[in-house]
Amino acid sequence: MKKLILDTGVQEFKIQGGGVLRFHPGDPNLYARFLEAEEKLSAMEQELTRQAKDIRDSKGVVSLLGQADKQIKALLTEIFGEENDFDKALGGVNLLSVAGNGKTVAANLMSALEKILTDGAQRFADARVAEIKAARKSL
């Protein structure tokens, strides 16, 4: 079988103490999915808060946190693609765990990913502007 070799812009990002994520940070489709996820995450948070009001024991809390972790990781897989296993990449850490800075792992992850995607979107836009300027000059 022959191979088709091309640059797709996919980059690898090693997560400290965990695995690797692979995605194209300048992919406008990825950026759009990431922005759309904010609404879904907000809905998940509201549902989690609603369900937490009815829990009366630690077993229920742990179960709810486990379910929420799976839902958020499934959403991240939907955004970044099936090849990215966020549970493995994060070493099995629950996204709702509180990190050393007092924020949840999810908040820290989303912040780090947002910076990468924003930089990628800016590079994409800059490249398109440069193409348009070059096309205008050749007219």
Coordinates of N, CA and C in Angstrom, one line a residue:
M1 N 0.8 -1.2 0.0 CA 0.0 0.0 0.0 C 0.9 1.2 0.0
K2 N 0.5 2.2 -0.8 CA 1.3 3.5 -0.8 C 0.8 4.4 0.3
K3 N 1.7 5.3 0.7 CA 1.4 6.2 1.7 C 1.2 7.6 1.1
L4 N 0.3 8.3 1.7 CA 0.1 9.7 1.3 C 0.6 10.5 2.4
I5 N 1.7 11.2 2.2 CA 2.3 12.0 3.2 C 2.0 13.5 3.0
L6 N 1.4 14.2 4.0 CA 1.1 15.6 3.9 C 1.1 16.2 5.2
D7 N 1.4 17.5 5.2 CA 1.4 18.3 6.5 C -0.1 18.7 6.8
T8 N -0.7 18.1 7.8 CA -2.0 18.5 8.2 C -2.1 19.5 9.3
G9 N -0.9 19.9 9.8 CA -0.9 20.9 10.9 C -1.1 20.3 12.2
V10 N -1.3 19.0 12.3 CA -1.5 18.4 13.6 C -0.3 18.5 14.5
Q11 N -0.4 18.9 15.7 CA 0.7 19.0 16.7 C 0.4 18.1 17.9
E12 N 1.5 17.7 18.5 CA 1.3 16.9 19.8 C 1.6 17.8 21.0
F13 N 0.8 17.6 22.0 CA 1.0 18.3 23.3 C 1.1 17.3 24.4
K14 N 2.2 17.3 25.1 CA 2.4 16.4 26.2 C 1.8 17.1 27.5
I15 N 1.0 16.4 28.2 CA 0.4 16.9 29.4 C 1.3 16.4 30.5
Q16 N 1.7 17.4 31.4 CA 2.6 17.1 32.5 C 2.0 15.9 33.3
G17 N 2.8 14.9 33.5 CA 2.4 13.7 34.3 C 1.4 12.8 33.6
G18 N 1.1 13.1 32.4 CA 0.1 12.3 31.7 C 0.5 11.9 30.3
G19 N -0.5 11.9 29.4 CA -0.3 11.5 28.1 C -0.1 12.6 27.1
V20 N -0.5 12.3 25.8 CA -0.3 13.2 24.7 C -1.7 13.5 24.1
L21 N -1.9 14.8 23.7 CA -3.0 15.2 22.9 C -2.5 15.6 21.5
R22 N -3.3 15.2 20.5 CA -2.9 15.5 19.1 C -4.1 16.3 18.5
F23 N -3.8 17.5 18.0 CA -4.8 18.2 17.3 C -4.1 19.4 16.5
H24 N -4.9 20.0 15.6 CA -4.4 21.1 14.8 C -4.9 22.4 15.5
P25 N -4.0 23.1 16.2 CA -4.5 24.3 16.9 C -5.0 25.4 16.0
G26 N -4.8 25.4 14.8 CA -5.3 26.5 13.9 C -6.5 26.1 13.1
D27 N -7.1 24.9 13.4 CA -8.2 24.4 12.7 C -9.5 25.2 13.1
P28 N -10.1 25.9 12.1 CA -11.2 26.7 12.5 C -12.4 25.9 13.0
N29 N -12.5 24.7 12.5 CA -13.6 23.8 12.9 C -13.4 23.4 14.4
L30 N -12.2 23.1 14.8 CA -11.9 22.8 16.2 C -12.2 24.0 17.1
Y31 N -11.7 25.1 16.6 CA -12.0 26.4 17.4 C -13.5 26.6 17.6
A32 N -14.3 26.4 16.6 CA -15.7 26.6 16.6 C -16.3 25.6 17.6
R33 N -15.9 24.3 17.5 CA -16.4 23.3 18.5 C -16.0 23.6 19.9
F34 N -14.8 24.2 20.1 CA -14.4 24.5 21.4 C -15.2 25.7 22.0
L35 N -15.5 26.7 21.2 CA -16.4 27.8 21.6 C -17.8 27.3 21.9
E36 N -18.3 26.4 21.1 CA -19.7 25.9 21.3 C -19.8 25.1 22.6
A37 N -18.7 24.5 23.0 CA -18.7 23.6 24.2 C -18.9 24.4 25.5
E38 N -18.7 25.7 25.4 CA -18.9 26.5 26.6 C -20.4 26.4 27.1
E39 N -21.3 26.5 26.2 CA -22.7 26.4 26.5 C -23.0 25.0 27.1
K40 N -22.4 23.9 26.5 CA -22.7 22.6 26.9 C -22.1 22.4 28.3
L41 N -20.9 22.9 28.6 CA -20.3 22.8 29.9 C -21.1 23.6 31.0
S42 N -21.6 24.7 30.6 CA -22.5 25.4 31.5 C -23.7 24.6 31.9
A43 N -24.3 24.0 30.9 CA -25.5 23.1 31.1 C -25.1 22.0 32.0
M44 N -24.0 21.4 31.8 CA -23.5 20.3 32.6 C -23.3 20.7 34.1
E45 N -22.7 21.9 34.2 CA -22.5 22.4 35.6 C -23.8 22.7 36.3
Q46 N -24.8 23.2 35.6 CA -26.1 23.4 36.2 C -26.8 22.1 36.6
E47 N -26.7 21.1 35.8 CA -27.2 19.8 36.1 C -26.5 19.2 37.3
L48 N -25.2 19.3 37.3 CA -24.4 18.8 38.4 C -24.8 19.4 39.7
T49 N -25.0 20.7 39.7 CA -25.4 21.5 40.9 C -26.8 21.0 41.3
R50 N -27.7 20.8 40.4 CA -29.0 20.4 40.7 C -29.0 19.0 41.4
Q51 N -28.3 18.1 40.8 CA -28.2 16.7 41.3 C -27.5 16.7 42.7
A52 N -26.6 17.6 42.9 CA -25.8 17.6 44.1 C -26.7 17.9 45.3
K53 N -27.7 18.7 45.1 CA -28.6 19.1 46.1 C -29.3 17.9 46.8
D54 N -29.5 16.9 46.0 CA -30.3 15.7 46.5 C -29.4 14.7 47.1
I55 N -28.1 14.8 47.1 CA -27.2 13.8 47.6 C -27.0 14.0 49.1
R56 N -27.0 12.9 49.8 CA -26.9 13.0 51.3 C -25.7 12.2 51.9
D57 N -24.9 11.6 51.0 CA -23.8 10.8 51.5 C -22.6 10.9 50.6
S58 N -21.4 10.6 51.1 CA -20.2 10.7 50.4 C -20.1 9.8 49.2
K59 N -20.7 8.6 49.3 CA -20.8 7.7 48.2 C -21.5 8.3 47.0
G60 N -22.6 9.0 47.2 CA -23.3 9.7 46.2 C -22.5 10.8 45.5
V61 N -21.8 11.6 46.4 CA -21.0 12.7 45.9 C -19.9 12.1 44.9
V62 N -19.2 11.0 45.4 CA -18.2 10.4 44.6 C -18.7 9.9 43.3
S63 N -19.9 9.3 43.3 CA -20.5 8.8 42.1 C -20.9 9.9 41.2
L64 N -21.4 11.0 41.7 CA -21.8 12.1 40.8 C -20.6 12.7 40.2
L65 N -19.5 12.9 41.0 CA -18.3 13.4 40.4 C -17.7 12.5 39.3
G66 N -17.8 11.2 39.5 CA -17.3 10.3 38.5 C -18.1 10.4 37.2
Q67 N -19.4 10.5 37.3 CA -20.3 10.7 36.2 C -20.0 12.0 35.4
A68 N -19.8 13.0 36.2 CA -19.5 14.3 35.6 C -18.2 14.3 34.9
D69 N -17.2 13.7 35.5 CA -15.9 13.6 34.8 C -16.0 12.9 33.5
K70 N -16.7 11.8 33.5 CA -16.9 11.0 32.2 C -17.6 11.9 31.1
Q71 N -18.6 12.6 31.6 CA -19.4 13.5 30.6 C -18.5 14.6 30.0
I72 N -17.7 15.2 30.9 CA -16.8 16.3 30.4 C -15.7 15.7 29.5
K73 N -15.2 14.6 29.8 CA -14.1 14.0 29.0 C -14.7 13.5 27.7
A74 N -16.0 13.1 27.7 CA -16.7 12.7 26.4 C -16.8 13.9 25.5
L75 N -17.2 15.1 26.2 CA -17.3 16.3 25.4 C -16.0 16.8 24.8
L76 N -14.9 16.6 25.6 CA -13.6 17.0 25.1 C -13.2 16.1 23.9
T77 N -13.5 14.8 24.0 CA -13.3 13.9 22.9 C -14.1 14.3 21.6
E78 N -15.3 14.8 21.9 CA -16.1 15.2 20.8 C -15.5 16.5 20.1
I79 N -14.9 17.3 20.9 CA -14.3 18.6 20.4 C -13.0 18.2 19.7
F80 N -12.1 17.5 20.3 CA -10.7 17.3 19.9 C -10.5 16.0 19.1
G81 N -11.5 15.2 19.0 CA -11.4 14.0 18.2 C -11.2 12.7 18.9
E82 N -11.6 11.6 18.4 CA -11.6 10.3 19.0 C -10.2 9.8 19.4
E83 N -9.2 10.3 18.6 CA -7.8 9.9 18.9 C -7.2 10.4 20.2
N84 N -8.0 11.4 20.8 CA -7.5 12.0 22.1 C -8.3 11.4 23.2
D85 N -7.6 10.6 24.0 CA -8.2 10.0 25.2 C -7.8 10.9 26.4
F86 N -8.7 11.7 26.8 CA -8.4 12.7 27.9 C -8.2 12.0 29.3
D87 N -8.9 10.9 29.5 CA -8.6 10.2 30.7 C -7.2 9.7 30.8
K88 N -6.7 9.1 29.7 CA -5.3 8.6 29.7 C -4.4 9.8 29.7
A89 N -4.7 10.8 28.9 CA -3.8 12.0 28.8 C -3.6 12.7 30.2
L90 N -4.6 12.6 31.0 CA -4.6 13.3 32.3 C -4.2 12.3 33.4
G91 N -3.8 11.1 33.0 CA -3.4 10.1 34.0 C -4.5 9.6 34.9
G92 N -5.7 9.7 34.4 CA -6.9 9.2 35.2 C -7.4 10.2 36.2
V93 N -6.8 11.4 36.3 CA -7.3 12.4 37.2 C -8.7 12.9 36.9
N94 N -9.5 13.0 37.9 CA -10.9 13.5 37.7 C -10.8 15.0 37.4
L95 N -11.5 15.5 36.3 CA -11.4 16.9 35.9 C -12.0 17.8 37.0
L96 N -12.8 17.3 37.9 CA -13.3 18.2 39.0 C -12.5 18.2 40.2
S97 N -11.3 17.5 40.2 CA -10.4 17.6 41.3 C -9.8 19.0 41.4
V98 N -9.5 19.4 42.6 CA -8.9 20.7 42.8 C -7.4 20.6 42.7
A99 N -6.8 21.4 41.8 CA -5.4 21.4 41.6 C -4.7 22.3 42.7
G100 N -3.4 22.4 42.6 CA -2.6 23.1 43.6 C -2.9 24.6 43.6
N101 N -3.4 25.2 42.5 CA -3.7 26.6 42.4 C -5.1 26.9 42.9
G102 N -5.9 25.9 43.4 CA -7.2 26.1 43.9 C -8.3 26.0 42.9
K103 N -7.9 25.9 41.6 CA -8.9 25.7 40.5 C -9.1 24.2 40.2
T104 N -10.2 23.9 39.5 CA -10.3 22.5 39.1 C -9.4 22.2 38.0
V105 N -9.1 20.9 37.8 CA -8.2 20.5 36.7 C -8.9 20.9 35.4
A106 N -10.2 20.8 35.4 CA -11.0 21.2 34.1 C -10.7 22.6 33.8
A107 N -10.8 23.5 34.8 CA -10.6 24.9 34.6 C -9.2 25.2 34.1
N108 N -8.2 24.5 34.7 CA -6.8 24.7 34.2 C -6.6 24.1 32.8
L109 N -7.2 23.0 32.5 CA -7.1 22.4 31.2 C -7.7 23.3 30.1
M110 N -8.9 23.8 30.4 CA -9.6 24.6 29.4 C -8.8 25.9 29.2
S111 N -8.3 26.5 30.3 CA -7.5 27.7 30.1 C -6.3 27.5 29.3
A112 N -5.6 26.4 29.5 CA -4.4 26.0 28.7 C -4.8 25.8 27.2
L113 N -5.8 25.0 27.0 CA -6.3 24.8 25.6 C -6.8 26.0 24.9
E114 N -7.5 26.9 25.7 CA -8.0 28.1 25.1 C -6.8 29.0 24.5
K115 N -5.7 29.0 25.3 CA -4.6 29.8 24.8 C -4.0 29.2 23.5
I116 N -3.8 27.9 23.5 CA -3.3 27.3 22.3 C -4.2 27.5 21.1
L117 N -5.5 27.3 21.3 CA -6.5 27.5 20.2 C -6.6 28.9 19.8
T118 N -6.5 29.9 20.7 CA -6.6 31.3 20.3 C -5.4 31.7 19.5
D119 N -4.2 31.2 19.9 CA -3.0 31.5 19.1 C -3.1 30.8 17.8
G120 N -3.6 29.6 17.7 CA -3.8 28.9 16.4 C -4.8 29.6 15.5
A121 N -5.9 30.1 16.1 CA -6.9 30.9 15.3 C -6.3 32.2 14.8
Q122 N -5.4 32.8 15.6 CA -4.8 34.1 15.1 C -3.8 33.8 14.0
R123 N -3.1 32.7 14.1 CA -2.1 32.3 13.0 C -2.9 32.0 11.7
F124 N -4.1 31.3 11.9 CA -4.9 31.0 10.7 C -5.4 32.3 10.0
A125 N -5.9 33.3 10.9 CA -6.4 34.5 10.3 C -5.3 35.3 9.7
D126 N -4.1 35.4 10.3 CA -3.0 36.1 9.7 C -2.6 35.5 8.4
A127 N -2.6 34.2 8.3 CA -2.2 33.6 7.0 C -3.2 33.9 5.9
R128 N -4.5 33.9 6.3 CA -5.6 34.2 5.3 C -5.4 35.7 4.8
V129 N -5.2 36.6 5.7 CA -5.0 38.0 5.4 C -3.8 38.1 4.5
A130 N -2.7 37.5 4.8 CA -1.5 37.5 3.9 C -1.8 37.0 2.5
E131 N -2.6 35.9 2.4 CA -3.0 35.4 1.1 C -3.8 36.4 0.3
I132 N -4.7 37.0 1.0 CA -5.6 38.0 0.3 C -4.7 39.2 -0.2
K133 N -3.8 39.7 0.7 CA -3.0 40.8 0.3 C -2.1 40.4 -0.9
A134 N -1.5 39.2 -0.9 CA -0.7 38.7 -2.0 C -1.5 38.6 -3.3
A135 N -2.8 38.1 -3.2 CA -3.6 38.0 -4.3 C -3.9 39.4 -4.9
R136 N -4.2 40.4 -4.1 CA -4.5 41.7 -4.5 C -3.3 42.4 -5.2
K137 N -2.1 42.1 -4.7 CA -0.9 42.6 -5.3 C -0.7 42.1 -6.7
S138 N -1.1 40.8 -6.9 CA -0.8 40.2 -8.2 C -1.8 40.6 -9.3
L139 N -2.8 41.3 -8.9 CA -3.9 41.8 -9.9 C -3.4 42.9 -10.7

